[in-house]
């Protein structure tokens, strides 16, 4: 990437930040951001390998949008950022959150066959078609170290237990009718994500 291209990307980031600032001002201290501008900067930071900048941005996002869990690719970019800034324990949690939000992304990144099982998919963020939008792959020079780490992490007992439990719950929910058992399973599923963050 040429210095001019880097400069252009930095200008895009600045423009988005200004727009978000104006949005907050317009809504008297709150964000509306119905255009979803808040999700765009990480990809731009990663394009120029500015992982420290991406981390600062995610810290800002966490503070300003505490109820926003983000969407799967955004979470995947967050995982990359945490790994690249040597926050490995946090990267592990974010990798599990990514899997929780879309079970296909990690396999897509690692060029593995997509894990296909009969599960409940409530939103288009959970579909396998989202994986087609992933612009990252283990073959990118800048991500080889991350790919090695991720490949190892998904074979750990910690990830394996989490993924299997999630898959088991999702498979049952696909056909479980409304009732006590279904409610219990949904609560268990939500607890899984809460426990990651503890």
Coordinates of N, CA, C and O in Angstrom, one line a residue:
X1 N 0.8 -1.2 0.0 CA 0.0 0.0 0.0 C 0.9 1.2 0.0 O 1.8 1.3 0.8
X2 N 0.6 2.2 -0.9 CA 1.4 3.4 -1.0 C 1.0 4.4 0.2 O -0.1 4.3 0.7
X3 N 1.9 5.3 0.5 CA 1.6 6.3 1.5 C 0.3 7.1 1.2 O -0.4 7.4 2.1
X4 N 0.1 7.3 -0.1 CA -1.1 8.0 -0.5 C -2.4 7.3 -0.2 O -3.4 7.8 0.3
X5 N -2.3 5.9 -0.4 CA -3.5 5.1 -0.1 C -3.7 5.0 1.4 O -4.9 5.1 1.9
X6 N -2.6 5.0 2.2 CA -2.7 4.9 3.6 C -3.4 6.2 4.1 O -4.3 6.2 5.0
X7 N -2.9 7.3 3.5 CA -3.5 8.7 3.9 C -5.0 8.7 3.6 O -5.7 9.3 4.4
X8 N -5.4 8.2 2.4 CA -6.8 8.2 2.1 C -7.6 7.4 3.1 O -8.7 7.8 3.4
X9 N -7.1 6.3 3.5 CA -7.8 5.5 4.5 C -7.9 6.2 5.8 O -9.0 6.2 6.5
X10 N -6.8 6.9 6.2 CA -6.8 7.6 7.5 C -7.9 8.8 7.4 O -8.6 9.1 8.4
X11 N -8.0 9.4 6.2 CA -9.0 10.4 6.0 C -10.4 9.9 6.1 O -11.3 10.6 6.7
X12 N -10.6 8.7 5.6 CA -11.9 8.1 5.7 C -12.3 7.8 7.2 O -13.4 8.1 7.6
X13 N -11.3 7.4 8.0 CA -11.5 7.1 9.4 C -11.9 8.4 10.1 O -12.9 8.5 10.9
X14 N -11.2 9.5 9.8 CA -11.4 10.8 10.4 C -12.8 11.3 10.0 O -13.6 11.8 10.9
X15 N -13.2 11.1 8.8 CA -14.6 11.5 8.3 C -15.7 10.7 9.1 O -16.7 11.3 9.5
X16 N -15.5 9.4 9.3 CA -16.5 8.6 10.0 C -16.6 9.1 11.4 O -17.7 9.3 12.0
X17 N -15.4 9.4 12.0 CA -15.4 9.8 13.4 C -16.1 11.2 13.6 O -16.9 11.4 14.5
X18 N -15.9 12.0 12.6 CA -16.6 13.3 12.6 C -18.1 13.2 12.5 O -18.9 13.8 13.2
X19 N -18.5 12.3 11.6 CA -20.0 12.0 11.4 C -20.6 11.4 12.7 O -21.7 11.8 13.0
X20 N -19.9 10.6 13.4 CA -20.4 10.0 14.6 C -20.5 11.1 15.7 O -21.4 11.1 16.5
X21 N -19.5 12.0 15.7 CA -19.5 13.1 16.7 C -20.7 14.0 16.4 O -21.4 14.4 17.3
X22 N -21.0 14.3 15.1 CA -22.1 15.1 14.8 C -23.4 14.4 15.1 O -24.4 15.1 15.6
X23 N -23.5 13.1 15.0 CA -24.7 12.3 15.3 C -24.9 12.5 16.8 O -26.1 12.7 17.2
X24 N -23.9 12.4 17.6 CA -24.1 12.5 19.1 C -24.6 13.9 19.5 O -25.4 14.0 20.3
X25 N -24.0 14.9 18.8 CA -24.4 16.3 19.0 C -25.9 16.5 18.7 O -26.7 17.1 19.4
X26 N -26.3 15.9 17.5 CA -27.6 16.1 17.0 C -28.7 15.4 18.0 O -29.8 15.9 18.1
X27 N -28.3 14.3 18.6 CA -29.2 13.6 19.5 C -28.9 13.9 21.0 O -29.2 13.1 21.9
X28 N -28.3 15.1 21.2 CA -28.0 15.6 22.5 C -27.4 14.7 23.5 O -27.8 14.3 24.6
X29 N -26.2 14.2 23.0 CA -25.4 13.3 23.9 C -25.6 11.8 23.7 O -25.0 11.0 24.4
X30 N -26.5 11.5 22.8 CA -26.7 10.0 22.5 C -26.4 9.8 21.0 O -26.4 10.7 20.2
X31 N -26.3 8.5 20.7 CA -26.0 8.1 19.3 C -27.3 7.5 18.7 O -27.9 6.7 19.4
X32 N -27.6 7.8 17.5 CA -28.6 7.1 16.7 C -27.9 6.2 15.8 O -28.1 5.0 15.8
X33 N -27.0 6.7 15.0 CA -26.2 6.0 14.0 C -27.0 4.9 13.3 O -26.5 3.7 13.2
X34 N -28.1 5.2 12.7 CA -28.9 4.3 12.0 C -28.2 3.8 10.7 O -28.6 2.8 10.2
X35 N -27.2 4.5 10.3 CA -26.4 4.1 9.1 C -25.4 3.0 9.4 O -24.8 2.5 8.5
X36 N -25.1 2.8 10.7 CA -24.1 1.8 11.1 C -22.7 2.2 10.8 O -21.8 1.4 10.7
X37 N -22.4 3.5 10.9 CA -21.1 4.0 10.7 C -20.1 3.5 11.7 O -18.9 3.3 11.4
X38 N -20.6 3.2 12.9 CA -19.7 2.8 14.0 C -19.0 1.4 13.7 O -18.1 1.1 14.3
X39 N -19.6 0.7 12.7 CA -19.0 -0.6 12.4 C -17.9 -0.5 11.4 O -17.2 -1.5 11.1
X40 N -17.7 0.6 10.7 CA -16.8 0.7 9.6 C -15.3 0.9 9.9 O -14.4 0.3 9.2
X41 N -14.9 1.7 11.0 CA -13.5 1.9 11.2 C -12.6 0.7 11.4 O -11.4 0.7 10.8
X42 N -13.0 -0.4 12.1 CA -12.0 -1.5 12.3 C -11.4 -2.0 11.0 O -10.2 -2.3 10.9
X43 N -12.3 -2.2 10.0 CA -11.8 -2.7 8.7 C -10.7 -1.8 8.1 O -9.7 -2.2 7.6
X44 N -11.0 -0.5 8.2 CA -10.0 0.5 7.7 C -8.7 0.5 8.5 O -7.6 0.5 7.9
X45 N -8.8 0.4 9.8 CA -7.6 0.3 10.6 C -6.8 -1.0 10.2 O -5.5 -0.9 10.1
X46 N -7.5 -2.1 10.0 CA -6.8 -3.4 9.7 C -6.2 -3.3 8.3 O -5.1 -3.9 8.1
X47 N -6.8 -2.6 7.4 CA -6.2 -2.4 6.1 C -4.8 -1.8 6.1 O -4.0 -2.1 5.3
X48 N -4.6 -0.9 7.1 CA -3.3 -0.2 7.1 C -2.5 -0.8 8.3 O -1.5 -0.2 8.7
X49 N -2.9 -1.9 8.8 CA -2.2 -2.6 9.9 C -2.0 -1.7 11.1 O -1.0 -1.9 11.8
X50 N -2.9 -0.8 11.4 CA -2.9 0.0 12.6 C -3.7 -0.6 13.7 O -4.8 -0.3 14.0
X51 N -3.1 -1.6 14.3 CA -3.8 -2.4 15.3 C -4.0 -1.6 16.6 O -5.0 -1.8 17.3
X52 N -3.1 -0.7 16.9 CA -3.2 0.1 18.1 C -4.4 1.1 17.9 O -5.2 1.3 18.9
X53 N -4.5 1.6 16.7 CA -5.6 2.5 16.4 C -6.9 1.8 16.5 O -7.9 2.3 17.0
X54 N -6.9 0.5 16.0 CA -8.2 -0.3 16.0 C -8.5 -0.6 17.5 O -9.7 -0.5 17.8
X55 N -7.5 -0.9 18.3 CA -7.8 -1.2 19.7 C -8.4 0.1 20.4 O -9.4 -0.1 21.2
X56 N -7.8 1.2 20.2 CA -8.4 2.5 20.7 C -9.8 2.7 20.3 O -10.7 3.0 21.1
X57 N -10.1 2.3 19.0 CA -11.4 2.5 18.5 C -12.4 1.5 19.2 O -13.5 1.9 19.6
X58 N -12.0 0.3 19.4 CA -12.8 -0.7 20.1 C -13.1 -0.3 21.5 O -14.2 -0.5 22.0
X59 N -12.1 0.3 22.2 CA -12.3 0.7 23.6 C -13.3 1.9 23.6 O -14.2 1.9 24.5
X60 N -13.2 2.7 22.6 CA -14.2 3.8 22.5 C -15.6 3.2 22.2 O -16.6 3.7 22.8
X61 N -15.7 2.3 21.3 CA -17.0 1.6 20.9 C -17.6 1.0 22.2 O -18.8 1.2 22.4
X62 N -16.8 0.3 22.9 CA -17.3 -0.4 24.2 C -17.9 0.6 25.1 O -18.9 0.3 25.8
X63 N -17.2 1.7 25.3 CA -17.6 2.8 26.2 C -18.9 3.4 25.7 O -19.8 3.7 26.5
X64 N -19.0 3.7 24.4 CA -20.1 4.5 23.9 C -21.3 3.6 23.4 O -22.4 4.2 23.3
X65 N -21.1 2.4 23.2 CA -22.2 1.5 22.8 C -22.2 0.2 23.6 O -22.0 -0.9 23.1
X66 N -22.3 0.3 24.9 CA -22.1 -0.9 25.8 C -23.2 -2.0 25.6 O -22.9 -3.1 25.8
X67 N -24.3 -1.6 25.0 CA -25.4 -2.6 24.8 C -25.3 -3.3 23.4 O -26.0 -4.2 23.1
X68 N -24.4 -2.8 22.6 CA -24.3 -3.2 21.2 C -23.2 -4.3 21.1 O -22.0 -4.1 21.4
X69 N -23.7 -5.6 20.8 CA -22.8 -6.7 20.8 C -22.0 -6.7 19.5 O -21.0 -7.5 19.4
X70 N -22.4 -5.9 18.5 CA -21.6 -5.9 17.3 C -22.1 -7.0 16.4 O -22.8 -7.9 16.9
X71 N -21.7 -7.0 15.1 CA -22.1 -8.1 14.3 C -20.9 -9.0 14.0 O -19.8 -8.7 14.3
X72 N -21.1 -10.2 13.5 CA -20.1 -11.2 13.5 C -18.7 -10.8 12.8 O -17.7 -11.1 13.4
X73 N -18.7 -10.2 11.7 CA -17.5 -9.8 11.1 C -16.7 -8.7 11.9 O -15.5 -8.7 12.1
X74 N -17.5 -7.8 12.5 CA -17.0 -6.8 13.4 C -16.3 -7.5 14.6 O -15.2 -7.1 15.0
X75 N -16.9 -8.5 15.1 CA -16.4 -9.3 16.3 C -15.1 -10.0 15.8 O -14.1 -10.1 16.6
X76 N -15.1 -10.5 14.6 CA -13.9 -11.2 14.1 C -12.7 -10.2 14.0 O -11.6 -10.5 14.3
X77 N -13.0 -9.0 13.5 CA -12.0 -8.0 13.4 C -11.5 -7.6 14.8 O -10.3 -7.3 14.9
X78 N -12.4 -7.6 15.7 CA -12.0 -7.3 17.1 C -11.1 -8.4 17.6 O -10.1 -8.1 18.3
X79 N -11.3 -9.6 17.3 CA -10.5 -10.8 17.7 C -9.1 -10.6 17.1 O -8.1 -10.7 17.8
X80 N -9.0 -10.2 15.8 CA -7.7 -10.0 15.2 C -6.9 -8.9 15.9 O -5.8 -9.0 16.3
X81 N -7.7 -7.8 16.2 CA -7.1 -6.6 16.9 C -6.5 -7.0 18.2 O -5.4 -6.6 18.6
X82 N -7.3 -7.7 19.0 CA -6.8 -8.2 20.4 C -5.6 -9.1 20.3 O -4.6 -8.9 21.0
X83 N -5.6 -10.0 19.3 CA -4.4 -10.8 19.1 C -3.2 -10.0 18.7 O -2.1 -10.2 19.3
X84 N -3.4 -9.1 17.8 CA -2.2 -8.4 17.3 C -1.7 -7.4 18.3 O -0.5 -6.9 18.2
X85 N -2.5 -7.0 19.3 CA -2.0 -6.1 20.4 C -1.7 -6.9 21.6 O -1.6 -6.4 22.7
X86 N -1.5 -8.3 21.4 CA -1.0 -9.2 22.5 C -2.0 -9.3 23.7 O -1.5 -9.5 24.8
X87 N -3.2 -9.2 23.5 CA -4.3 -9.4 24.5 C -4.9 -10.7 24.3 O -6.1 -10.8 23.8
X88 N -4.2 -11.8 24.5 CA -4.5 -13.1 24.1 C -5.8 -13.6 24.8 O -6.7 -14.2 24.2
X89 N -5.9 -13.4 26.1 CA -7.1 -13.9 26.8 C -8.3 -13.3 26.3 O -9.4 -13.9 26.1
X90 N -8.2 -11.9 26.0 CA -9.4 -11.2 25.5 C -9.7 -11.7 24.1 O -10.8 -11.8 23.7
X91 N -8.6 -12.0 23.3 CA -8.8 -12.5 21.9 C -9.5 -13.9 22.0 O -10.4 -14.1 21.1
X92 N -9.2 -14.7 23.0 CA -9.9 -16.0 23.1 C -11.4 -15.8 23.3 O -12.3 -16.4 22.7
X93 N -11.8 -14.9 24.2 CA -13.2 -14.6 24.5 C -13.9 -14.0 23.2 O -15.0 -14.4 22.9
X94 N -13.2 -13.2 22.5 CA -13.8 -12.5 21.3 C -13.9 -13.6 20.2 O -14.9 -13.5 19.5
X95 N -13.0 -14.5 20.1 CA -13.2 -15.6 19.1 C -14.4 -16.5 19.5 O -15.1 -16.9 18.6
X96 N -14.6 -16.7 20.7 CA -15.8 -17.5 21.1 C -17.1 -16.7 20.9 O -18.1 -17.3 20.4
X97 N -17.0 -15.4 21.1 CA -18.2 -14.5 20.8 C -18.5 -14.6 19.3 O -19.6 -14.6 18.9
X98 N -17.4 -14.5 18.5 CA -17.6 -14.6 17.1 C -18.3 -15.9 16.6 O -19.2 -15.9 15.9
X99 N -17.8 -17.0 17.2 CA -18.4 -18.3 16.9 C -19.9 -18.3 17.3 O -20.7 -18.8 16.6
X100 N -20.2 -17.7 18.5 CA -21.5 -17.7 19.0 C -22.4 -16.9 18.1 O -23.6 -17.2 17.9
X101 N -21.9 -15.8 17.5 CA -22.7 -15.0 16.6 C -22.8 -15.5 15.2 O -23.8 -15.2 14.5
X102 N -21.8 -16.3 14.7 CA -21.9 -16.9 13.4 C -20.9 -18.1 13.4 O -19.7 -17.9 13.5
X103 N -21.4 -19.3 13.3 CA -20.6 -20.5 13.4 C -19.7 -20.7 12.2 O -19.0 -21.7 12.2
X104 N -19.9 -19.9 11.1 CA -19.2 -20.2 9.9 C -17.9 -19.4 9.6 O -17.1 -19.8 8.9
X105 N -17.8 -18.2 10.3 CA -16.7 -17.3 10.0 C -15.3 -17.9 10.2 O -14.4 -17.7 9.4
X106 N -15.1 -18.5 11.3 CA -13.8 -19.0 11.7 C -13.4 -20.1 10.7 O -12.2 -20.0 10.2
X107 N -14.3 -21.0 10.3 CA -14.0 -22.0 9.3 C -13.7 -21.3 7.9 O -12.7 -21.8 7.3
X108 N -14.4 -20.3 7.6 CA -14.2 -19.6 6.3 C -12.8 -19.0 6.3 O -12.1 -19.1 5.3
X109 N -12.5 -18.4 7.4 CA -11.1 -17.7 7.5 C -10.0 -18.7 7.3 O -9.0 -18.5 6.7
X110 N -10.2 -19.9 8.0 CA -9.2 -20.9 8.0 C -9.2 -21.9 6.8 O -8.5 -22.9 6.7
X111 N -10.1 -21.5 5.8 CA -10.3 -22.3 4.6 C -10.7 -23.8 4.9 O -10.2 -24.7 4.2
X112 N -11.5 -23.9 5.9 CA -12.0 -25.3 6.2 C -13.4 -25.4 5.7 O -14.0 -24.4 5.3
X113 N -13.8 -26.7 5.6 CA -15.2 -26.9 5.2 C -16.1 -26.3 6.2 O -15.9 -26.5 7.4
X114 N -17.1 -25.6 5.8 CA -18.0 -24.9 6.7 C -18.8 -25.9 7.5 O -19.4 -26.9 7.0
X115 N -18.8 -25.7 8.9 CA -19.6 -26.6 9.8 C -21.1 -26.4 9.5 O -21.6 -25.3 9.7
X116 N -21.7 -27.4 9.0 CA -23.1 -27.3 8.6 C -23.9 -28.3 9.5 O -23.7 -29.5 9.4
X117 N -24.7 -27.7 10.4 CA -25.6 -28.6 11.2 C -27.0 -27.9 11.3 O -27.1 -26.7 11.0
X118 N -28.0 -28.7 11.5 CA -29.3 -28.2 11.6 C -29.5 -27.4 12.8 O -29.6 -28.0 13.9
X119 N -29.6 -26.1 12.7 CA -29.7 -25.3 13.8 C -30.7 -24.1 13.6 O -31.0 -23.8 12.5
X120 N -31.1 -23.5 14.7 CA -32.0 -22.4 14.6 C -31.2 -21.2 14.2 O -30.1 -20.9 14.8
X121 N -31.6 -20.5 13.1 CA -30.9 -19.2 12.7 C -32.0 -18.1 12.7 O -32.9 -18.1 11.8
X122 N -31.9 -17.2 13.7 CA -32.9 -16.2 13.8 C -32.7 -14.9 13.0 O -33.6 -14.2 12.8
X123 N -31.4 -14.7 12.6 CA -31.2 -13.5 11.9 C -30.2 -13.8 10.7 O -29.5 -14.8 10.8
X124 N -30.2 -12.9 9.7 CA -29.2 -13.1 8.6 C -27.8 -13.0 9.0 O -26.9 -13.4 8.2
X125 N -27.5 -12.5 10.2 CA -26.1 -12.5 10.7 C -25.6 -13.9 11.0 O -24.5 -14.2 11.1
X126 N -26.6 -14.8 11.2 CA -26.2 -16.2 11.6 C -26.1 -17.1 10.4 O -25.6 -18.3 10.6
X127 N -26.5 -16.7 9.2 CA -26.4 -17.6 8.0 C -25.0 -17.8 7.5 O -24.2 -16.9 7.7
X128 N -24.9 -18.9 6.8 CA -23.6 -19.2 6.2 C -23.2 -18.1 5.1 O -22.1 -17.9 4.8
X129 N -24.3 -17.5 4.5 CA -24.0 -16.6 3.4 C -23.2 -15.3 3.9 O -22.5 -14.7 3.1
X130 N -23.3 -15.1 5.2 CA -22.5 -13.9 5.7 C -21.0 -14.2 5.6 O -20.2 -13.3 5.3
X131 N -20.6 -15.5 5.7 CA -19.2 -15.8 5.6 C -18.6 -15.4 4.2 O -17.4 -15.2 4.1
X132 N -19.5 -15.4 3.2 CA -19.0 -15.0 1.8 C -18.5 -13.5 1.8 O -17.8 -13.1 0.9
X133 N -19.0 -12.7 2.8 CA -18.6 -11.3 2.9 C -17.2 -11.1 3.6 O -16.7 -10.0 3.7
X134 N -16.7 -12.2 4.2 CA -15.5 -12.1 5.0 C -14.3 -11.8 4.0 O -14.0 -12.6 3.1
X135 N -13.6 -10.7 4.2 CA -12.5 -10.3 3.3 C -11.1 -10.8 3.9 O -10.1 -10.5 3.3
X136 N -11.1 -11.5 5.0 CA -9.9 -12.0 5.6 C -9.7 -13.5 5.3 O -10.6 -14.2 5.3
X137 N -8.4 -13.9 5.2 CA -8.1 -15.3 5.1 C -6.8 -15.6 5.6 O -5.9 -14.7 5.8
X138 N -6.6 -16.9 6.0 CA -5.4 -17.3 6.6 C -4.2 -17.2 5.7 O -3.0 -17.2 6.1
X139 N -4.4 -17.0 4.4 CA -3.3 -16.8 3.4 C -2.7 -15.4 3.3 O -1.7 -15.2 2.6
X140 N -3.4 -14.5 4.0 CA -2.9 -13.1 3.9 C -1.6 -13.0 4.8 O -1.6 -13.5 6.0
X141 N -0.5 -12.5 4.2 CA 0.8 -12.5 5.0 C 0.6 -11.9 6.4 O 1.2 -12.4 7.3
X142 N -0.1 -10.8 6.4 CA -0.2 -10.1 7.7 C -1.0 -10.9 8.8 O -0.9 -10.6 9.9
X143 N -1.7 -11.9 8.3 CA -2.6 -12.6 9.3 C -2.1 -14.1 9.5 O -2.8 -14.8 10.2
X144 N -0.9 -14.4 9.0 CA -0.4 -15.8 9.2 C -0.3 -16.1 10.7 O -0.7 -17.2 11.1
X145 N 0.3 -15.2 11.5 CA 0.5 -15.5 12.9 C -0.9 -15.6 13.6 O -1.1 -16.5 14.4
X146 N -1.8 -14.8 13.2 CA -3.2 -14.9 13.8 C -3.8 -16.2 13.4 O -4.5 -16.8 14.3
X147 N -3.7 -16.6 12.2 CA -4.3 -17.8 11.7 C -3.7 -19.0 12.4 O -4.4 -19.9 12.8
X148 N -2.4 -19.0 12.7 CA -1.8 -20.1 13.4 C -2.3 -20.2 14.9 O -2.7 -21.3 15.4
X149 N -2.4 -19.0 15.5 CA -3.0 -18.9 16.8 C -4.4 -19.4 16.9 O -4.8 -20.2 17.7
X150 N -5.2 -18.9 15.9 CA -6.7 -19.3 15.9 C -6.8 -20.8 15.6 O -7.7 -21.4 16.3
X151 N -6.1 -21.3 14.7 CA -6.1 -22.8 14.4 C -5.8 -23.6 15.7 O -6.5 -24.6 16.0
X152 N -4.8 -23.2 16.5 CA -4.5 -23.8 17.7 C -5.6 -23.6 18.8 O -6.0 -24.6 19.5
X153 N -6.1 -22.4 18.9 CA -7.1 -22.1 19.9 C -8.4 -22.9 19.7 O -9.0 -23.4 20.7
X154 N -8.9 -23.1 18.5 CA -10.1 -23.8 18.3 C -10.0 -25.3 18.5 O -11.0 -26.0 18.5
X155 N -8.8 -25.8 18.8 CA -8.6 -27.2 19.1 C -8.4 -27.4 20.6 O -8.3 -28.5 21.1
X156 N -8.4 -26.3 21.4 CA -8.3 -26.4 22.8 C -9.6 -26.9 23.4 O -10.7 -26.8 22.9
X157 N -9.5 -27.5 24.6 CA -10.6 -28.0 25.3 C -11.6 -26.9 25.6 O -12.8 -27.0 25.5
X158 N -11.1 -25.7 26.0 CA -11.9 -24.5 26.3 C -12.8 -24.2 25.1 O -14.1 -24.0 25.3
X159 N -12.3 -24.1 23.9 CA -13.1 -23.7 22.8 C -14.0 -24.9 22.4 O -15.2 -24.7 22.1
X160 N -13.5 -26.0 22.4 CA -14.2 -27.3 22.0 C -15.4 -27.5 22.8 O -16.5 -27.7 22.3
X161 N -15.3 -27.4 24.1 CA -16.4 -27.5 25.0 C -17.5 -26.5 24.8 O -18.7 -26.8 24.7
X162 N -17.0 -25.2 24.6 CA -18.0 -24.1 24.4 C -18.7 -24.3 23.1 O -20.0 -24.3 23.0
X163 N -18.0 -24.7 22.0 CA -18.6 -24.8 20.7 C -19.6 -26.0 20.7 O -20.7 -25.9 20.1
X164 N -19.2 -27.1 21.3 CA -20.1 -28.3 21.3 C -21.4 -28.0 22.1 O -22.4 -28.5 21.7
X165 N -21.2 -27.3 23.2 CA -22.4 -27.0 24.0 C -23.4 -26.1 23.2 O -24.6 -26.3 23.2
X166 N -22.8 -25.1 22.6 CA -23.6 -24.2 21.8 C -24.3 -24.9 20.6 O -25.5 -24.7 20.4
X167 N -23.6 -25.8 19.9 CA -24.1 -26.6 18.8 C -25.3 -27.5 19.3 O -26.3 -27.6 18.7
X168 N -25.0 -28.1 20.5 CA -26.1 -29.0 21.0 C -27.4 -28.2 21.3 O -28.5 -28.6 21.0
X169 N -27.2 -27.0 22.0 CA -28.4 -26.2 22.3 C -29.1 -25.7 21.1 O -30.3 -25.9 20.9
X170 N -28.3 -25.2 20.1 CA -28.9 -24.7 18.9 C -29.7 -25.8 18.1 O -30.7 -25.6 17.5
X171 N -29.1 -27.0 18.1 CA -29.8 -28.1 17.4 C -31.1 -28.5 18.0 O -32.1 -28.8 17.3
X172 N -31.1 -28.5 19.3 CA -32.4 -28.8 20.0 C -33.4 -27.7 19.8 O -34.6 -28.0 19.6
X173 N -33.0 -26.5 19.9 CA -33.9 -25.3 19.8 C -34.6 -25.3 18.4 O -35.7 -24.8 18.3
X174 N -34.0 -25.9 17.4 CA -34.5 -25.9 16.1 C -35.9 -26.5 16.1 O -36.8 -26.0 15.3
X175 N -36.2 -27.5 16.9 CA -37.5 -28.2 16.9 C -38.2 -28.2 18.2 O -39.3 -28.6 18.3
X176 N -37.6 -27.6 19.2 CA -38.2 -27.6 20.6 C -39.4 -26.6 20.6 O -39.2 -25.5 20.3
X177 N -40.6 -27.1 20.9 CA -41.7 -26.2 21.0 C -41.6 -25.3 22.2 O -40.9 -25.5 23.1
X178 N -42.4 -24.2 22.1 CA -42.5 -23.2 23.2 C -42.9 -24.0 24.5 O -43.9 -24.8 24.5
X179 N -42.2 -23.7 25.5 CA -42.5 -24.3 26.8 C -41.3 -24.2 27.8 O -40.4 -23.5 27.5
X180 N -41.4 -24.9 28.9 CA -40.4 -24.8 29.9 C -39.0 -25.2 29.5 O -38.0 -24.6 29.8
X181 N -39.0 -26.3 28.7 CA -37.7 -26.9 28.3 C -37.0 -25.9 27.3 O -35.8 -25.6 27.4
X182 N -37.8 -25.3 26.4 CA -37.2 -24.3 25.5 C -36.7 -23.1 26.2 O -35.6 -22.6 25.9
X183 N -37.5 -22.6 27.1 CA -37.1 -21.4 27.9 C -35.8 -21.7 28.7 O -34.8 -20.9 28.7
X184 N -35.7 -22.9 29.2 CA -34.5 -23.3 30.0 C -33.2 -23.3 29.0 O -32.1 -22.8 29.4
X185 N -33.4 -23.8 27.8 CA -32.3 -23.9 26.9 C -31.9 -22.5 26.4 O -30.7 -22.2 26.3
X186 N -32.8 -21.6 26.2 CA -32.5 -20.2 25.7 C -31.7 -19.5 26.8 O -30.7 -18.9 26.6
X187 N -32.2 -19.7 28.1 CA -31.5 -19.1 29.2 C -30.0 -19.6 29.3 O -29.1 -18.9 29.6
X188 N -29.9 -20.9 29.1 CA -28.6 -21.6 29.1 C -27.7 -21.0 28.0 O -26.5 -20.8 28.3
X189 N -28.3 -20.8 26.9 CA -27.5 -20.3 25.7 C -27.0 -18.8 26.1 O -25.9 -18.5 25.8
X190 N -27.9 -18.0 26.6 CA -27.5 -16.6 27.0 C -26.4 -16.6 28.1 O -25.6 -15.8 28.1
X191 N -26.6 -17.6 29.0 CA -25.6 -17.7 30.1 C -24.2 -18.0 29.6 O -23.2 -17.5 30.1
X192 N -24.2 -18.8 28.5 CA -22.9 -19.1 27.9 C -22.1 -17.9 27.5 O -20.9 -17.7 27.7
X193 N -22.8 -16.9 26.8 CA -22.1 -15.7 26.4 C -21.8 -14.8 27.5 O -20.7 -14.1 27.6
X194 N -22.6 -14.8 28.5 CA -22.3 -14.0 29.8 C -21.1 -14.5 30.5 O -20.2 -13.8 30.9
X195 N -21.0 -15.9 30.5 CA -19.9 -16.5 31.2 C -18.5 -16.3 30.5 O -17.5 -16.2 31.1
X196 N -18.6 -16.1 29.2 CA -17.4 -15.8 28.4 C -16.8 -14.5 28.9 O -15.6 -14.3 29.1
X197 N -17.7 -13.5 29.2 CA -17.2 -12.2 29.6 C -16.8 -12.0 31.0 O -16.3 -11.0 31.5
X198 N -17.0 -13.1 31.8 CA -16.6 -13.0 33.3 C -15.1 -13.2 33.4 O -14.5 -13.9 32.6

